Tab-separated table of C-alpha atoms (C1' of nucleotides) in Angstrom:
chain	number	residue	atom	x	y	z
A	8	UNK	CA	82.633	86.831	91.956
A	9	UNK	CA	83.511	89.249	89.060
A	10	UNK	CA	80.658	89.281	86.866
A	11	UNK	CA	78.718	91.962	88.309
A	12	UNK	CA	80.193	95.047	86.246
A	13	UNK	CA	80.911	94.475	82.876
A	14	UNK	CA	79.575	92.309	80.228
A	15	UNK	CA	83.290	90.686	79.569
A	16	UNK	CA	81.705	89.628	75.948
A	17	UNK	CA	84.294	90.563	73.486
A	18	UNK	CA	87.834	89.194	74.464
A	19	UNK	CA	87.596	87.695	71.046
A	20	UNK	CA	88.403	90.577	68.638
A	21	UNK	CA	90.516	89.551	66.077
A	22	UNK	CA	92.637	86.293	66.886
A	23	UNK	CA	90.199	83.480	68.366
A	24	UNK	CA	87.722	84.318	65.276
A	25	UNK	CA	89.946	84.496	62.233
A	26	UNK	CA	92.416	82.238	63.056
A	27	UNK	CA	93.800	82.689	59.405
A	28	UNK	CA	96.048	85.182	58.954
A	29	UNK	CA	95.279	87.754	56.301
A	30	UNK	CA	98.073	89.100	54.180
A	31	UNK	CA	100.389	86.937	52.879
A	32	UNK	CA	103.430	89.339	53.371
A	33	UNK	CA	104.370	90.462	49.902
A	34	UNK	CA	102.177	93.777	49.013
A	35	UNK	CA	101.067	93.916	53.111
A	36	UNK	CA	104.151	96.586	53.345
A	37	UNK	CA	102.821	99.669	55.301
A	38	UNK	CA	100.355	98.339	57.557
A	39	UNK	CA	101.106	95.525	60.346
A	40	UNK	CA	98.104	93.827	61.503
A	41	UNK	CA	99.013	94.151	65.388
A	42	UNK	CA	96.503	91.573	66.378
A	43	UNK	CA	95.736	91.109	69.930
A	44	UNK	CA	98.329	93.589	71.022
A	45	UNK	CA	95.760	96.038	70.018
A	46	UNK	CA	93.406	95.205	72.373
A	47	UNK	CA	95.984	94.592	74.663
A	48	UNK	CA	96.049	96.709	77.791
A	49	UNK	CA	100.061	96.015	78.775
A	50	UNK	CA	100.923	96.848	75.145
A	51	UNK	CA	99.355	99.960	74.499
A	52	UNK	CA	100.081	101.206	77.961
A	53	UNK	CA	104.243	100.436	77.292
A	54	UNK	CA	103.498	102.501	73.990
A	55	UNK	CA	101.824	105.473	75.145
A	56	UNK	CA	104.039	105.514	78.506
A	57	UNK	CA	107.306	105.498	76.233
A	58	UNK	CA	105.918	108.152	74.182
A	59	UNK	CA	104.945	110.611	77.318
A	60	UNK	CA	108.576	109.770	78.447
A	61	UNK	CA	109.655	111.243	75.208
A	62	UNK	CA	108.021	114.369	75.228
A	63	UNK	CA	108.948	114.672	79.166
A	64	UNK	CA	112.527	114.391	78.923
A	65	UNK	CA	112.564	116.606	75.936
A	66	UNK	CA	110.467	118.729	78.017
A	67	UNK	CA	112.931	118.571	81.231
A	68	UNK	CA	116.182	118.091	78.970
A	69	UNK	CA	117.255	121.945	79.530
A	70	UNK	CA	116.809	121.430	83.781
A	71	UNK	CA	118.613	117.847	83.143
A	72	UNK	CA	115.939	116.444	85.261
A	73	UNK	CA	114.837	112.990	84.481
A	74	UNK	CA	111.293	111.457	85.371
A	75	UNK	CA	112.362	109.547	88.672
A	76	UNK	CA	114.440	112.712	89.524
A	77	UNK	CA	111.673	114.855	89.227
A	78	UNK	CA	109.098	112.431	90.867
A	79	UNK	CA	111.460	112.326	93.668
A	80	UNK	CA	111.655	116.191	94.153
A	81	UNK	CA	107.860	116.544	94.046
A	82	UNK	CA	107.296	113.845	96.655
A	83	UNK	CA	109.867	115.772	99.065
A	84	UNK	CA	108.681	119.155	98.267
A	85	UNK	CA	104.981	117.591	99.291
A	86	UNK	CA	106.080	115.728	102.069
A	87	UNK	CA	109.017	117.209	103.867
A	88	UNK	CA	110.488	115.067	106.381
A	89	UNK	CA	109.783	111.735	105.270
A	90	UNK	CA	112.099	108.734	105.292
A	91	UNK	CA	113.637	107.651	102.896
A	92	UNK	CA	111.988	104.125	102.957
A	93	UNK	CA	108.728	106.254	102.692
A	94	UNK	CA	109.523	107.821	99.570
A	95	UNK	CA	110.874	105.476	97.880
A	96	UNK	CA	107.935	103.008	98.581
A	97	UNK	CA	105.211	105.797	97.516
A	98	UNK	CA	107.406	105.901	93.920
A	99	UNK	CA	107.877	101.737	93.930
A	100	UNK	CA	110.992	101.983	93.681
A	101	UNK	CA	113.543	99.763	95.847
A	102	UNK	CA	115.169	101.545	98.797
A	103	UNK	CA	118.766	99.783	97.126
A	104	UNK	CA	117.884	101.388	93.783
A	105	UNK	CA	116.721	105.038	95.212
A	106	UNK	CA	120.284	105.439	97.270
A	107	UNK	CA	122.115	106.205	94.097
A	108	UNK	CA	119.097	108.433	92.460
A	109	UNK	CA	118.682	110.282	95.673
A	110	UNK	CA	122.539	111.324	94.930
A	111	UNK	CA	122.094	112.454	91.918
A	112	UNK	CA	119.861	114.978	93.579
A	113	UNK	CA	121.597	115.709	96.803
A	114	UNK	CA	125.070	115.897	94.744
A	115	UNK	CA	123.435	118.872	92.728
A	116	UNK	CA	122.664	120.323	96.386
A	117	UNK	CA	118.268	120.138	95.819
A	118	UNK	CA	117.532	117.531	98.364
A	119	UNK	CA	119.443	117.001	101.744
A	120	UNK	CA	119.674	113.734	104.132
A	121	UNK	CA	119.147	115.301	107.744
A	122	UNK	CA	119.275	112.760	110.716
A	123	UNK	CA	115.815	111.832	112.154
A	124	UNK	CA	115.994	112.400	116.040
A	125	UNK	CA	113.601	109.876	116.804
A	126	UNK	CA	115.099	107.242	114.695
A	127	UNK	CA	118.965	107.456	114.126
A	128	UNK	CA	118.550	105.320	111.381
A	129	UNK	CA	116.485	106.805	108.845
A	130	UNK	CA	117.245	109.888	107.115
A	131	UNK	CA	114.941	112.686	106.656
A	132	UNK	CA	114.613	113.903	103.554
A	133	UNK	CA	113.768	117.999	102.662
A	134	UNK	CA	114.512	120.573	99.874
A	135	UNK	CA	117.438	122.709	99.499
A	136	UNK	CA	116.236	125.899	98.814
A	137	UNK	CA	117.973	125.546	95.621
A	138	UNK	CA	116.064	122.186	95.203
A	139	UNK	CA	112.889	124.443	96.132
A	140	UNK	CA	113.398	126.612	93.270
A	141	UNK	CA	114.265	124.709	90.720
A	142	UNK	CA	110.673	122.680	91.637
A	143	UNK	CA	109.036	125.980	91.005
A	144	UNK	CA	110.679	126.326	87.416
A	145	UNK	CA	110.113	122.326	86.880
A	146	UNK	CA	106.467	122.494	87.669
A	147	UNK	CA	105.913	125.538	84.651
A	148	UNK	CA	107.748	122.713	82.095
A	149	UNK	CA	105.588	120.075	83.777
A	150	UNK	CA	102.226	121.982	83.287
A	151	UNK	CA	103.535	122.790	79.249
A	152	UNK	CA	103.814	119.118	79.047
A	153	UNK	CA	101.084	118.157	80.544
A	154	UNK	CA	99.231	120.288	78.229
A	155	UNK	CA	100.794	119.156	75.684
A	156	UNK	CA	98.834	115.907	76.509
A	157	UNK	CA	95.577	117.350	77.086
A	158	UNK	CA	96.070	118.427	73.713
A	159	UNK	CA	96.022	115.025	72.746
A	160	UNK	CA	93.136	113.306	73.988
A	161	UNK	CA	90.720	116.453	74.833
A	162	UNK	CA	90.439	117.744	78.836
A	163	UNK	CA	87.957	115.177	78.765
A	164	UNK	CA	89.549	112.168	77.621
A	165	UNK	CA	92.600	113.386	79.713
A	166	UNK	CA	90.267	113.547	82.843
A	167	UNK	CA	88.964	109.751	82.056
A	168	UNK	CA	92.910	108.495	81.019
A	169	UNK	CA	93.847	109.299	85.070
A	170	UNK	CA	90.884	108.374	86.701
A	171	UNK	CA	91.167	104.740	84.617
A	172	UNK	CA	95.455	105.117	85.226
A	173	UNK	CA	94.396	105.267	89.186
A	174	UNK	CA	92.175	101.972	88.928
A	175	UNK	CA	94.919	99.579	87.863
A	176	UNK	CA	97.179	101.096	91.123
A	177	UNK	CA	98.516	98.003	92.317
A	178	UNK	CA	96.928	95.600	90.004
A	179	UNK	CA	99.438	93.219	89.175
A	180	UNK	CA	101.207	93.430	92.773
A	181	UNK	CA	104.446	94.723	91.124
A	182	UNK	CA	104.999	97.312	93.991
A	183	UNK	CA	108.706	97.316	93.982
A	184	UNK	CA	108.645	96.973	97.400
A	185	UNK	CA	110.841	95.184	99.734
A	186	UNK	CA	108.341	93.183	101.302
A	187	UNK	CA	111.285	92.681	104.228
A	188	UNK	CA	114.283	91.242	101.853
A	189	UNK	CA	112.367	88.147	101.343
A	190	UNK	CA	114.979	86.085	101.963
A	191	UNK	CA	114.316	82.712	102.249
A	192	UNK	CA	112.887	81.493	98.507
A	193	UNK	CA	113.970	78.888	96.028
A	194	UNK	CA	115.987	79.665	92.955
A	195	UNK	CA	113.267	80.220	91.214
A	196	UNK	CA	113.935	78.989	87.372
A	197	UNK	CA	117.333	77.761	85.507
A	198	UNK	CA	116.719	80.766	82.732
A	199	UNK	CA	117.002	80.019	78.766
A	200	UNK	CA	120.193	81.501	78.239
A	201	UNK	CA	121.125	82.555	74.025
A	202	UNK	CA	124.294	83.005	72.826
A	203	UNK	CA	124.101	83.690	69.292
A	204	UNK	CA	127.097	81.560	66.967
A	205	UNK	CA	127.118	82.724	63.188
A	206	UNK	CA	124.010	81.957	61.675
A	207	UNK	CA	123.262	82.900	57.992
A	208	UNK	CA	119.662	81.876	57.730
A	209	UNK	CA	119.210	79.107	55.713
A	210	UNK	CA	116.959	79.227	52.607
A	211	UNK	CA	113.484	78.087	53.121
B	16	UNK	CA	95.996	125.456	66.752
B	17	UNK	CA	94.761	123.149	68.873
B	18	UNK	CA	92.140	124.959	71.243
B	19	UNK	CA	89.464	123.540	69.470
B	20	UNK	CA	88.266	120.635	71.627
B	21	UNK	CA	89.475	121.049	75.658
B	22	UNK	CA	88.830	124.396	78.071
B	23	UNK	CA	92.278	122.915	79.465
B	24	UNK	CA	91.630	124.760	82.209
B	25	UNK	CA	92.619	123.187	85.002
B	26	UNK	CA	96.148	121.877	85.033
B	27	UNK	CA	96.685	123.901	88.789
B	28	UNK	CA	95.034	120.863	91.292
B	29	UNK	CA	97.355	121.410	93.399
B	30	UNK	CA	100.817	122.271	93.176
B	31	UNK	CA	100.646	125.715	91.765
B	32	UNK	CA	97.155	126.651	93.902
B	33	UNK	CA	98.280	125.149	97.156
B	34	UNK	CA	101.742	125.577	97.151
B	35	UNK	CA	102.448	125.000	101.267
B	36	UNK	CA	103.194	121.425	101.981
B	37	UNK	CA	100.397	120.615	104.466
B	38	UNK	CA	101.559	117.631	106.462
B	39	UNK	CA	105.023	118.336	108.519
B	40	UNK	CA	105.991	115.086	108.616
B	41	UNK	CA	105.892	113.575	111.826
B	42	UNK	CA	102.408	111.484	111.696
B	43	UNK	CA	101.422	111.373	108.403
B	44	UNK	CA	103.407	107.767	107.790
B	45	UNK	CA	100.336	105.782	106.066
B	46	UNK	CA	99.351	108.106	103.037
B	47	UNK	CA	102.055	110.532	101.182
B	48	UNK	CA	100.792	113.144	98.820
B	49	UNK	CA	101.578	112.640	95.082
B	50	UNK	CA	101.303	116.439	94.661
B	51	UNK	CA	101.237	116.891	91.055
B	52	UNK	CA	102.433	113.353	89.986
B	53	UNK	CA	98.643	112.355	91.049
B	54	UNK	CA	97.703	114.438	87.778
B	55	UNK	CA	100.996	113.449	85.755
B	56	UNK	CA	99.860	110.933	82.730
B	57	UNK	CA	103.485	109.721	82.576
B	58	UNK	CA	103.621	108.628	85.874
B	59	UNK	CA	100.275	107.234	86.266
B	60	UNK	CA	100.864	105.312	82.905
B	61	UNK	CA	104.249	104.105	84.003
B	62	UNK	CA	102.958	102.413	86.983
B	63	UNK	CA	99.633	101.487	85.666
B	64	UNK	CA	102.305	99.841	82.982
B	65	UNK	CA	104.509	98.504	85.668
B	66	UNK	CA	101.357	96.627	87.445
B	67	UNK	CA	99.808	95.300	84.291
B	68	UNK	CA	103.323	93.925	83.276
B	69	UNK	CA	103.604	91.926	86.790
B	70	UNK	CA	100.335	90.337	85.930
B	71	UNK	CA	101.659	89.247	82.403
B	72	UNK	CA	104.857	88.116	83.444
B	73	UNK	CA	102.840	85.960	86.554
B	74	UNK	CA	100.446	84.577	83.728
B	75	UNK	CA	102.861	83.445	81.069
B	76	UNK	CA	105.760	82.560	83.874
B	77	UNK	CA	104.885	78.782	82.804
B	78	UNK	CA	105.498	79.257	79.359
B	79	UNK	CA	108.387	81.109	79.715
B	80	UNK	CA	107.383	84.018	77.701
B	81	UNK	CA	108.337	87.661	77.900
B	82	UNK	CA	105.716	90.334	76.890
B	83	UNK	CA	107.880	91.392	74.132
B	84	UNK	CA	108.437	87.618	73.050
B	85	UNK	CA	104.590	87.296	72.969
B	86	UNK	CA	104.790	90.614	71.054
B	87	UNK	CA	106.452	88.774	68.664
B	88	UNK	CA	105.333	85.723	67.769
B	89	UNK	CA	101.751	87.944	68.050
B	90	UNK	CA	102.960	90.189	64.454
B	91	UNK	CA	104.556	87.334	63.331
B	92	UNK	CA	101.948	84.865	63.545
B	93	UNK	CA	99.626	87.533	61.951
B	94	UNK	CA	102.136	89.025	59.351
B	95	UNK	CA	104.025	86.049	57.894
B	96	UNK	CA	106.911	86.686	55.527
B	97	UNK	CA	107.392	90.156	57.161
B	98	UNK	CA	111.134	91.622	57.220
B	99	UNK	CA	112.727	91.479	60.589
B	100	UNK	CA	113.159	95.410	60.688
B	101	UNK	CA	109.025	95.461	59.890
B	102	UNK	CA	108.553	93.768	62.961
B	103	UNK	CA	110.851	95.513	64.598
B	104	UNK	CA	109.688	98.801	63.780
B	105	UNK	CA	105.557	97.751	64.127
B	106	UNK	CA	107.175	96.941	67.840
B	107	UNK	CA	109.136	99.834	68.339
B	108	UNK	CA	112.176	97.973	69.191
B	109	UNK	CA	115.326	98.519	67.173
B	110	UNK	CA	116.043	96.419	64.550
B	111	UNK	CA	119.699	95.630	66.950
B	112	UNK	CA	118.057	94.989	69.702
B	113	UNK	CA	115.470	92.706	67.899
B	114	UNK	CA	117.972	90.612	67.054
B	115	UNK	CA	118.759	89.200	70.223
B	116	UNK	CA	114.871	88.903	71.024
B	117	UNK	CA	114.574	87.301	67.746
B	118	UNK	CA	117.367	84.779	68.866
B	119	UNK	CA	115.792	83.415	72.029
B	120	UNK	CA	112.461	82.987	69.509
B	121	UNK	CA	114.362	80.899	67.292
B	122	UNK	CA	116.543	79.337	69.003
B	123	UNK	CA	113.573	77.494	71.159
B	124	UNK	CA	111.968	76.741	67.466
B	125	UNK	CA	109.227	78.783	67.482
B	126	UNK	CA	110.396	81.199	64.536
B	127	UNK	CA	112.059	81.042	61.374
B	128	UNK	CA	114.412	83.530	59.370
B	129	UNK	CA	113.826	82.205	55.833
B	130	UNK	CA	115.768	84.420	52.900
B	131	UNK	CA	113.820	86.456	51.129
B	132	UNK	CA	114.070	85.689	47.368
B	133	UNK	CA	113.548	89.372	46.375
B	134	UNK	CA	116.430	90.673	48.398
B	135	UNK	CA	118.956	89.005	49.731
B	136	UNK	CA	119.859	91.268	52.465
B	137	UNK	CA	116.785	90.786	54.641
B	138	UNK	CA	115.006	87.410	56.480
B	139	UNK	CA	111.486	86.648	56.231
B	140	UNK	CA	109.859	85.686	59.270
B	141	UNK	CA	107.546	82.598	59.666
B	142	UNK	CA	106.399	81.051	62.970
B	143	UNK	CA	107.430	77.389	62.896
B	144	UNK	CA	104.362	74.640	63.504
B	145	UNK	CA	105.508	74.457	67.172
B	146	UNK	CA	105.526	78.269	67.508
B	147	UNK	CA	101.889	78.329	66.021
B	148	UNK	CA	100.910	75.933	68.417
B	149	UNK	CA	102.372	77.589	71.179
B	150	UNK	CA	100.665	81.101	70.648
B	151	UNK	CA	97.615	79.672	70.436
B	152	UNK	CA	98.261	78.633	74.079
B	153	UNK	CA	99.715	82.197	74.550
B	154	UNK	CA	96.661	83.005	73.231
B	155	UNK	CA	94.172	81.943	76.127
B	156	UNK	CA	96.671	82.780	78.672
B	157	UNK	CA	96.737	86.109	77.298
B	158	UNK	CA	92.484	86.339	77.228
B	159	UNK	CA	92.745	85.448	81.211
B	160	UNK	CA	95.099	88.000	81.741
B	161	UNK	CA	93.535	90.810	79.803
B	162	UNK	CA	90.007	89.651	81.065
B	163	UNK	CA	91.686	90.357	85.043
B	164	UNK	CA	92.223	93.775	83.502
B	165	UNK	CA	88.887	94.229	82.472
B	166	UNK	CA	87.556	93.131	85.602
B	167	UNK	CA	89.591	95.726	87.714
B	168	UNK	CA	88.465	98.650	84.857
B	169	UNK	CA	84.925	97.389	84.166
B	170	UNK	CA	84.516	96.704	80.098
B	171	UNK	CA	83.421	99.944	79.355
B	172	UNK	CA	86.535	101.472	81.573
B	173	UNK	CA	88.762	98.732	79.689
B	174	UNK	CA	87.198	99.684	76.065
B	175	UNK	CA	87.754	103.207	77.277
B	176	UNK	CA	91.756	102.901	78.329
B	177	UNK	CA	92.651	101.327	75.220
B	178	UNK	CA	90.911	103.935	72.736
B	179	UNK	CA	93.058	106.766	74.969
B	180	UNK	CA	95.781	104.957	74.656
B	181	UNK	CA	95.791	104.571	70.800
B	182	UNK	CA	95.201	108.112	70.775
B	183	UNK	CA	99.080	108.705	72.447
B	184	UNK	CA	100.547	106.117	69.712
B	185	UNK	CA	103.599	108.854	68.700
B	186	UNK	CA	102.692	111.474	70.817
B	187	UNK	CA	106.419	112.070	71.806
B	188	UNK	CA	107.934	110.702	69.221
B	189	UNK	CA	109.793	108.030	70.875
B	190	UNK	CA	109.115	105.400	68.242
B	191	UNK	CA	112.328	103.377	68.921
B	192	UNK	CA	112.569	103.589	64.654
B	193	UNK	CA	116.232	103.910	63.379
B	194	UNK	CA	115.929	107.030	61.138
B	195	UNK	CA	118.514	105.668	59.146
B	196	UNK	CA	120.848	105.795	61.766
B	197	UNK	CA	121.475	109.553	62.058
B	198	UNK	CA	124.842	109.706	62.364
B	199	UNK	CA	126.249	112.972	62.171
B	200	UNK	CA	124.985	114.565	65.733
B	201	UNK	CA	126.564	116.639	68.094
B	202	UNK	CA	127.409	114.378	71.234
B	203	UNK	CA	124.743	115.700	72.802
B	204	UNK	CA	125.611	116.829	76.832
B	205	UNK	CA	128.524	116.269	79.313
B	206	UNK	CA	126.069	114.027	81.722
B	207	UNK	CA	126.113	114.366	85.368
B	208	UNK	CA	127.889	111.677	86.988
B	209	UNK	CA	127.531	110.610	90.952
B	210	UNK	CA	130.238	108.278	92.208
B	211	UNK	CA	129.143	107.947	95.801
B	212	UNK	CA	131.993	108.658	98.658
B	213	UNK	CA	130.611	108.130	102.216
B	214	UNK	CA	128.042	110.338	103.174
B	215	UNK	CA	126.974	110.174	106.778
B	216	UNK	CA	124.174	112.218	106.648
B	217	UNK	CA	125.398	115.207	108.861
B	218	UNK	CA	122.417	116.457	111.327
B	219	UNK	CA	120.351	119.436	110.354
C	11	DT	C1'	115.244	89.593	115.685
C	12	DA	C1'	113.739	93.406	112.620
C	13	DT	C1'	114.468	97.781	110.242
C	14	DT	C1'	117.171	101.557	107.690
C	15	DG	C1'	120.412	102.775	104.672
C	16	DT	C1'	124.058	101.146	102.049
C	17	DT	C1'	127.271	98.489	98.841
C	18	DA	C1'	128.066	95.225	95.405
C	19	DT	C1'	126.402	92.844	91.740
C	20	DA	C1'	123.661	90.951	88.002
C	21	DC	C1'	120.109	91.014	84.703
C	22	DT	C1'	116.993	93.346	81.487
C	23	DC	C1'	115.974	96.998	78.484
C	24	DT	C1'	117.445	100.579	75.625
C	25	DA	C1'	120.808	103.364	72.769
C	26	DT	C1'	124.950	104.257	69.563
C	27	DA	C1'	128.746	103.067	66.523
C	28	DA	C1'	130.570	100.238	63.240
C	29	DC	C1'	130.870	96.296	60.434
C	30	DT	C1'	129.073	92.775	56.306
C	31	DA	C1'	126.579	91.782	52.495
C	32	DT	C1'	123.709	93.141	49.587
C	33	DA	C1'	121.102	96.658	46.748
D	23	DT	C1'	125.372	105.674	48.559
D	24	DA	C1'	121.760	103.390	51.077
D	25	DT	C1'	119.552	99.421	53.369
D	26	DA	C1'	119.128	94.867	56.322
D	27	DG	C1'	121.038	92.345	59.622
D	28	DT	C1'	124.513	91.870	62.874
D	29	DT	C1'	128.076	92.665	66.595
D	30	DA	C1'	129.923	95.050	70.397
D	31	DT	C1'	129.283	98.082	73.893
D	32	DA	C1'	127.453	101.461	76.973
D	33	DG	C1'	123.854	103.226	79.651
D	34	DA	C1'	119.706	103.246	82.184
D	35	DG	C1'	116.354	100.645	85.134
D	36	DT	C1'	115.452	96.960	88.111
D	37	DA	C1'	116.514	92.797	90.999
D	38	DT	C1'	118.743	90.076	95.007
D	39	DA	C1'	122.230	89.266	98.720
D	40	DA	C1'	124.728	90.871	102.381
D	41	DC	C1'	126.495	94.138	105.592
D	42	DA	C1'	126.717	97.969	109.593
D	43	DA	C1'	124.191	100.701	112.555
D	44	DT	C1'	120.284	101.033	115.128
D	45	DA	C1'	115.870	99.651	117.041
DNA sequence: TATTGTTATACTCTATAACTATA
DNA sequence: TATAGTTATAGAGTATAACAATA
């Protein structure tokens, strides 16, 4: 069904061949051997994604803008009108969840809830004019960040990094979406709880 | 400095060229415009991230294994007799918050904090028999889950992703190290709280 | 009955300060 | 004085359940 693209040879970089590990942990001090997780997709992406965060909310630090608060102000600056259902499902983020970060922005007077007449239950969501500006001064720190990245990897490598970020949209089906409250679904598992009670590590 | 290998020319797709929001809100439900977060590596990486981790956390759901728990016993099983703030710091997780993690490792037997005989202060980490075992379980769940990845990417795309995202490993420098715990800081900024009071969303 | 926004709440992840025992 | 591990705690981010208003 899958076979038609890629040769899917080489899943077996490092751990299924040598199955005996290498250093013996006594001179093996500045180097770890990372093993799979460097030819793991999920690992490297949590690494390079907490290191963009980084330089992003350094970046944004003087605005005190945050990356959810400033994905939220682009999506209403694009899309005036919208609900707030909408938005919140275009940035996966739970309707519950965006209430309180849709404050933050409408307490500092950028984005403002405006009844929809069609639909008196849904709020509309648009830009203050305040909110407006401060986009405009966001998106110059954005674009010096950005940079900042192309800097990184080459225009090139920048261009490919997207285009392959795009193709794993919805991948995993973790939407954080609502998917209508679920509701009716079994406990799920017990969980391994761990309460840790004084232990000095016994000599081996 | 560092105009030697991208024209880095365009960074303006379309927020700073097209700056009028096109649709006004009233049919365009299905699609919503990303506007600059469709070119924004942080965001695309975050929810590439976000959709890779579902798929983990689906795969080894019947182990009962987190991705940082697989993280791990993965440096572990690969760097035996390693200090616990090696590991830590190879993961960048900090060493107090790897204790905890540690915990739930031990505490189901698959790792052990043996003293180390050079100095007493720090635990050497060794996966126990039953921890080996297990990751070499882990291990061909994780091949079916990275091999779903390569599928969606192709295995030149896949091959592709992972050398970019080596190339952001401390971009921002959000390593999660200690830096000896820095200590003397200023307390940084007064924070912007948002305690909500009932806000019925007057009309506009 | 279903949807929209909301509240309350809990769990995970991350961050800081301070302690202990060793060095 | 500095380091390794730990504890406690606080803060984000994310998750589910339940409710009122509206459709």
């Amino acid at each position: 069904m899958t076979d038609s693209h890629a040769p899917r040879s080489n899943l077996r970089h490092r751990s299924a061949q040598t199955s005996a590990p290498p250093p013996t942990g006594q001179e093996a001090d500045a180097a770890i051997d990372l093993g799979v997780l460097g030819q793991s997709a999920g690992f490297l992406l949590k690494r390079a994604q907490m290191a963009v965060f980084a330089d992003f909310i350094a970046t944004f630090a003087t605005a005190d803008i945050r990356p959810a608060q400033f994905s939220v102000l682009v999506i209403v600056g694009r899309n005036p009108g919208m609900k707030q259902s909408q938005v919140s499902a275009a940035l996966s983020i739970k309707r519950t969840n965006f209430v309180p970060l849709l404050d933050s922005l409408e307490d500092r007077g950028l984005v403002k809830r405006k009844m929809a007449a069609a639909d008196r239950r849904s709020h509309a969501l648009h830009l203050t004019a305040k909110g407006t500006a401060l986009l405009t001064e966001l998106t110059v720190l954005w674009t010096q960040h950005e940079r900042r990245i192309q800097d990184k990897l080459g225009h090139d490598g920048w261009t490919q990094l997207l285009r392959l970020l795009n193709g794993l949209e919805n991948f995993g089906g973790a939407t954080g979406l609502d998917e209508a409250d679920v509701a009716d679904l079994p406990p799920a598992k017990p969980k391994t709880r761990t309460r840790r009670v004084a232990k000095p590590a016994d000599a081996g």
